Short mmCIF file of C-alpha atoms in Angstrom, two decimals:
data_model
loop_
_atom_site.label_atom_id
_atom_site.label_comp_id
_atom_site.label_asym_id
_atom_site.label_seq_id
_atom_site.Cartn_x
_atom_site.Cartn_y
_atom_site.Cartn_z
CA MET A 1302 68.53 99.45 153.00
CA PRO A 1303 72.17 100.58 153.38
CA TYR A 1304 72.87 104.31 153.35
CA LEU A 1305 75.84 106.21 152.00
CA GLN A 1306 77.33 109.20 153.81
CA LEU A 1307 78.88 112.02 151.79
CA THR A 1308 81.16 114.32 153.80
CA LEU A 1309 81.52 117.62 151.94
CA ARG A 1310 84.03 120.28 152.98
CA TYR A 1311 83.71 123.57 151.15
CA HIS A 1312 85.67 126.82 150.97
CA TYR A 1313 85.02 130.24 149.52
CA PRO A 1314 86.95 133.54 149.72
CA THR A 1315 85.00 136.02 151.82
CA THR A 1316 86.23 138.92 149.69
CA GLU A 1317 84.36 137.45 146.71
CA THR A 1318 81.25 136.45 148.62
CA PRO A 1319 78.30 138.81 149.09
CA SER A 1320 78.21 140.03 152.69
CA SER A 1321 74.62 138.79 152.99
CA LEU A 1322 75.71 135.17 152.36
CA SER A 1323 76.72 133.61 155.67
CA ASP A 1324 78.19 130.14 156.11
CA GLU A 1325 74.75 129.01 157.27
CA ASP A 1326 73.15 130.44 154.12
CA LEU A 1327 75.70 128.70 151.90
CA SER A 1328 75.24 125.44 153.80
CA ASP A 1329 71.45 125.67 153.39
CA TRP A 1330 71.90 126.41 149.68
CA LEU A 1331 74.11 123.34 149.23
CA ILE A 1332 71.66 121.17 151.18
CA SER A 1333 68.79 122.35 149.00
CA GLU A 1334 70.74 121.41 145.86
CA LEU A 1335 71.86 118.04 147.23
CA GLY A 1336 68.24 117.26 148.01
CA THR A 1337 67.44 117.50 144.30
CA ILE A 1338 69.68 114.50 143.56
CA GLY A 1339 68.31 112.22 146.24
CA PHE A 1340 70.06 113.09 149.51
CA GLU A 1341 67.56 112.74 152.36
CA SER A 1342 69.14 113.95 155.59
CA PHE A 1343 71.94 116.31 156.57
CA GLU A 1344 74.23 117.35 159.41
CA GLN A 1345 75.72 120.83 159.27
CA SER A 1346 78.91 122.22 160.80
CA GLU A 1347 81.17 125.17 160.01
CA GLY A 1348 82.41 124.70 156.44
CA ALA A 1349 81.15 121.13 156.18
CA ILE A 1350 78.05 119.05 155.53
CA LYS A 1351 77.33 115.37 156.04
CA ALA A 1352 74.65 114.20 153.62
CA PHE A 1353 72.91 110.82 153.62
CA ILE A 1354 71.36 108.92 150.72
CA PRO A 1355 70.23 105.32 150.07
CA GLU A 1356 73.20 103.57 148.46
CA GLN A 1357 71.12 102.52 145.45
CA ASP A 1358 70.18 106.15 144.73
CA TYR A 1359 73.69 107.62 144.81
CA SER A 1360 75.20 108.88 141.57
CA GLU A 1361 78.85 109.93 141.57
CA GLU A 1362 78.31 111.62 138.21
CA ALA A 1363 75.35 113.67 139.45
CA THR A 1364 77.24 114.69 142.59
CA GLN A 1365 80.30 115.84 140.68
CA GLU A 1366 78.19 117.71 138.14
CA LEU A 1367 76.23 119.53 140.84
CA LEU A 1368 79.27 120.61 142.83
CA SER A 1369 81.50 121.49 139.88
CA SER A 1370 78.81 123.77 138.43
CA PHE A 1371 77.84 125.41 141.74
CA PRO A 1372 77.18 129.07 140.84
CA LEU A 1373 79.41 130.86 143.35
CA GLU A 1374 82.64 132.47 142.20
CA GLY A 1375 85.65 131.19 144.10
CA PHE A 1376 83.78 128.22 145.55
CA SER A 1377 85.93 125.11 146.06
CA TYR A 1378 85.22 121.79 147.68
CA GLU A 1379 86.37 118.28 148.48
CA TYR A 1380 84.33 115.30 149.55
CA THR A 1381 84.51 111.68 150.60
CA THR A 1382 81.88 108.94 150.63
CA GLU A 1383 81.39 106.11 153.10
CA LEU A 1384 78.93 103.24 153.14
CA LEU A 1385 77.17 103.10 156.50
CA PRO A 1386 76.21 99.86 158.21
CA GLU A 1387 72.53 99.20 158.75
CA VAL A 1388 72.02 100.04 162.41
CA ASN A 1389 69.33 99.82 165.04
CA TRP A 1390 68.11 103.41 165.28
CA ASN A 1391 66.54 102.82 168.70
CA GLU A 1392 70.01 102.12 170.07
CA GLU A 1393 71.45 105.13 168.25
CA TRP A 1394 68.75 107.44 169.62
CA GLU A 1395 69.27 106.17 173.17
CA LYS A 1396 73.03 106.45 172.83
CA HIS A 1397 72.76 110.10 171.78
CA TYR A 1398 70.17 110.99 174.43
CA PHE A 1399 67.33 111.81 172.08
CA GLN A 1400 64.65 113.79 173.89
CA PRO A 1401 60.88 113.69 173.33
CA ILE A 1402 59.51 116.41 171.03
CA LEU A 1403 56.44 118.55 171.70
CA LEU A 1404 54.53 119.76 168.63
CA GLY A 1405 51.43 121.85 168.02
CA GLU A 1406 51.87 124.14 171.03
CA GLY A 1407 52.09 121.20 173.39
CA GLN A 1408 49.23 119.22 171.85
CA CYS A 1409 51.32 116.27 170.71
CA LEU A 1410 54.32 114.44 172.17
CA ILE A 1411 56.59 112.44 169.86
CA ARG A 1412 58.69 109.93 171.78
CA ALA A 1413 60.54 106.65 171.36
CA PRO A 1414 59.47 103.43 173.12
CA PHE A 1415 62.26 103.81 175.70
CA HIS A 1416 60.95 107.21 176.88
CA GLU A 1417 58.58 107.50 179.82
CA PRO A 1418 54.91 107.94 178.82
CA GLN A 1419 53.25 111.28 179.54
CA PRO A 1420 49.54 110.36 179.58
CA GLU A 1421 48.50 113.83 180.74
CA LEU A 1422 49.20 115.22 177.24
CA PRO A 1423 46.37 115.28 174.66
CA LEU A 1424 48.18 113.13 172.09
CA GLU A 1425 51.22 110.87 172.28
CA ILE A 1426 52.90 109.30 169.25
CA ILE A 1427 55.50 106.55 169.67
CA ILE A 1428 58.09 106.23 166.91
CA SER A 1429 60.62 103.40 166.73
CA PRO A 1430 63.14 104.32 164.02
CA LYS A 1431 64.92 101.89 161.74
CA MET A 1432 66.63 103.26 158.62
CA ALA A 1433 63.77 105.68 157.93
CA PHE A 1434 63.98 109.40 158.64
CA GLY A 1435 60.99 111.24 160.07
CA THR A 1436 60.85 111.73 163.80
CA GLY A 1437 59.18 115.12 164.11
CA ASN A 1438 62.32 117.10 164.83
CA HIS A 1439 62.91 118.33 161.27
CA GLU A 1440 61.09 121.46 160.20
CA THR A 1441 59.38 119.82 157.22
CA THR A 1442 57.91 117.05 159.38
CA SER A 1443 56.88 119.41 162.16
CA LEU A 1444 55.22 121.81 159.69
CA ILE A 1445 52.87 119.08 158.44
CA CYS A 1446 52.36 117.72 161.97
CA SER A 1447 51.26 121.16 163.14
CA TRP A 1448 48.84 121.47 160.21
CA LEU A 1449 47.32 118.07 161.02
CA LEU A 1450 46.92 119.03 164.67
CA GLY A 1451 45.06 122.20 163.71
CA HIS A 1452 42.48 120.74 161.30
CA ASP A 1453 39.44 118.49 161.47
CA LEU A 1454 40.45 115.19 159.87
CA ARG A 1455 37.47 113.09 160.92
CA GLY A 1456 36.51 110.53 158.29
CA LEU A 1457 39.05 111.70 155.71
CA ARG A 1458 40.70 109.29 153.30
CA VAL A 1459 44.43 110.10 153.65
CA LEU A 1460 47.48 109.30 151.50
CA ASP A 1461 50.97 109.64 153.02
CA MET A 1462 53.55 109.74 150.20
CA GLY A 1463 57.17 109.12 151.17
CA CYS A 1464 55.85 108.09 154.56
CA GLY A 1465 59.20 107.25 156.21
CA THR A 1466 58.43 106.24 159.80
CA GLY A 1467 54.71 106.80 159.18
CA ILE A 1468 54.55 109.64 161.70
CA LEU A 1469 52.31 111.90 159.59
CA GLY A 1470 49.77 109.25 158.68
CA ILE A 1471 49.67 107.95 162.25
CA ILE A 1472 48.91 111.45 163.56
CA ALA A 1473 46.15 111.73 160.94
CA LEU A 1474 44.60 108.46 162.14
CA LYS A 1475 44.86 109.54 165.77
CA ARG A 1476 43.07 112.75 164.76
CA GLY A 1477 40.16 110.81 163.30
CA ALA A 1478 41.07 110.10 159.67
CA GLY A 1479 38.89 107.36 158.25
CA SER A 1480 41.57 105.51 156.29
CA LEU A 1481 45.27 105.71 155.46
CA THR A 1482 47.44 104.57 152.57
CA ALA A 1483 51.19 104.86 153.27
CA ILE A 1484 53.75 104.64 150.45
CA ASP A 1485 57.57 104.72 150.48
CA ILE A 1486 60.29 103.39 148.19
CA ASP A 1487 62.44 102.26 151.14
CA PRO A 1488 61.84 98.64 152.28
CA TRP A 1489 63.03 99.59 155.77
CA ALA A 1490 60.32 102.26 155.89
CA TYR A 1491 57.75 99.63 154.94
CA GLU A 1492 58.73 97.54 157.97
CA ASN A 1493 58.99 100.56 160.24
CA VAL A 1494 55.49 101.84 159.41
CA GLN A 1495 54.03 98.47 160.36
CA GLU A 1496 55.87 98.51 163.69
CA ASN A 1497 54.93 102.12 164.48
CA ALA A 1498 51.27 101.51 163.63
CA SER A 1499 51.27 98.66 166.16
CA LEU A 1500 52.98 100.81 168.80
CA ASN A 1501 50.27 103.45 168.39
CA ASN A 1502 47.32 101.03 168.20
CA VAL A 1503 46.19 102.21 164.78
CA SER A 1504 45.35 100.26 161.65
CA ILE A 1505 46.79 101.35 158.30
CA ASP A 1506 44.60 100.22 155.42
CA GLU A 1507 47.41 99.85 152.91
CA ILE A 1508 51.22 100.03 153.12
CA ILE A 1509 52.97 100.00 149.75
CA CYS A 1510 56.68 99.74 148.96
CA GLY A 1511 56.99 101.79 145.78
CA ASP A 1512 56.75 105.25 144.27
CA ALA A 1513 53.97 107.46 142.90
CA SER A 1514 53.44 105.12 139.95
CA THR A 1515 51.65 102.78 142.37
CA LEU A 1516 48.83 105.33 142.64
CA GLU A 1517 47.33 104.33 139.30
CA SER A 1518 43.69 103.23 139.68
CA LYS A 1519 43.56 104.25 143.35
CA ALA A 1520 40.29 105.75 144.61
CA PRO A 1521 40.30 109.52 145.31
CA TYR A 1522 41.87 110.79 148.52
CA ASP A 1523 40.62 113.71 150.60
CA LEU A 1524 44.07 114.63 151.91
CA ILE A 1525 47.50 113.90 150.43
CA LEU A 1526 50.66 114.44 152.49
CA ALA A 1527 53.94 114.59 150.55
CA ASN A 1528 57.12 115.46 152.43
CA ILE A 1529 59.71 114.77 149.72
CA THR A 1530 62.36 116.73 147.82
CA ARG A 1531 61.39 119.53 145.44
CA ASN A 1532 62.20 117.78 142.16
CA ILE A 1533 60.35 114.60 143.06
CA LEU A 1534 57.32 116.64 144.10
CA LEU A 1535 57.34 118.52 140.79
CA GLU A 1536 57.59 115.24 138.88
CA ASP A 1537 54.94 113.40 140.88
CA MET A 1538 52.30 116.12 141.29
CA PRO A 1539 50.32 114.98 138.19
CA ARG A 1540 49.94 111.55 139.81
CA TYR A 1541 48.77 113.15 143.05
CA THR A 1542 46.25 115.30 141.20
CA ALA A 1543 44.89 112.22 139.41
CA VAL A 1544 43.77 110.74 142.75
CA MET A 1545 42.18 113.93 144.10
CA ARG A 1546 38.58 115.10 143.83
CA SER A 1547 36.71 118.34 144.46
CA GLY A 1548 37.58 119.52 147.96
CA SER A 1549 40.72 117.38 148.26
CA ARG A 1550 43.81 119.03 149.74
CA LEU A 1551 47.47 118.46 148.93
CA LEU A 1552 50.12 119.34 151.53
CA LEU A 1553 53.66 119.63 150.15
CA SER A 1554 56.86 120.00 152.17
CA GLY A 1555 60.54 119.13 151.89
CA PHE A 1556 61.74 122.29 150.12
CA TYR A 1557 62.92 125.83 150.83
CA GLU A 1558 61.01 129.11 150.83
CA GLU A 1559 62.47 130.14 147.47
CA ASP A 1560 60.95 127.02 145.88
CA ILE A 1561 57.37 127.95 146.82
CA PRO A 1562 56.60 129.70 143.48
CA LEU A 1563 57.71 126.59 141.54
CA LEU A 1564 55.40 124.29 143.50
CA VAL A 1565 52.46 126.71 143.38
CA ALA A 1566 52.87 127.24 139.62
CA ARG A 1567 53.02 123.49 139.04
CA GLY A 1568 49.86 123.03 141.08
CA GLU A 1569 48.04 125.73 139.14
CA GLU A 1570 49.08 124.11 135.84
CA LEU A 1571 47.33 120.98 137.11
CA GLY A 1572 44.17 122.85 138.07
CA LEU A 1573 44.86 123.17 141.81
CA GLN A 1574 44.32 126.35 143.81
CA PHE A 1575 46.87 127.82 146.21
CA VAL A 1576 45.50 128.05 149.76
CA ALA A 1577 48.41 128.92 152.05
CA ASN A 1578 52.07 128.44 152.83
CA VAL A 1579 53.99 128.30 156.10
CA VAL A 1580 57.74 128.87 156.50
CA HIS A 1581 59.98 127.90 159.42
CA ASN A 1582 63.76 128.34 159.26
CA ARG A 1583 63.42 128.65 155.46
CA TRP A 1584 61.77 125.21 155.19
CA SER A 1585 58.27 125.44 153.75
CA LEU A 1586 54.83 123.91 153.54
CA VAL A 1587 52.39 124.61 150.70
CA GLU A 1588 48.68 123.79 150.85
CA LEU A 1589 46.79 123.30 147.56
CA LEU A 1590 43.08 122.65 146.97
CA HIS A 1591 41.28 120.73 144.23
CA PRO A 1592 38.33 123.04 143.38
#
């Protein structure tokens, strides 16, 4: 699936900006808003953001509306868009000297196939990227990875929504999960999950190219992992709840700390109980329980 890159350059007069709002804060704010209209990954620099979205999901109208109505007095901006070629992400990683990532206080190593194995570590996950994001280095991915590494998953029936590379579901299987269903709307993710499952010698029961509507008539899951943007989570939570049962847990990530009350309130509307939340660099994880 081809991706589109939006390069946004923004300006604001410091005399009209609250002293507590740094460039990093403003950049994070913009990223949070862009995530609500489908942008999946971001690169930040001083006064600029590169944002990436599947070409088919991009809306010029939605982008202009979001930026033109941004609620900061004196805020101005300009942006360009560029269609990116479909590339081999293994080659890109190697070219940019990607380093292995340790998660869960050294319990789990995430590496690419071209890295040297480290068999002395308790758990090693091999990820070969294509066009899918999800390598363990983003806070939202690492938050869920750390939760999985700290809980007993033996025998659980797991659903990985918006699975990307499949990293979360693969860790769950390595930690003893009994079965895994992996779902993503991106055809490249579908292929990538199959490859990564093979690299890690695990068997995924079902890989589906689609969205939450494909959950209809599915048997209940014990654990649902959903690392997606805030608005999609809010929209899809009723479908998640429909495939939960008493004792099932729902882990949500992909949103900022200030969005926690929205997700918790939505869960409570659907009969779920708030268990805990974790925050790292403003990115958040929320854990909900089906009573």
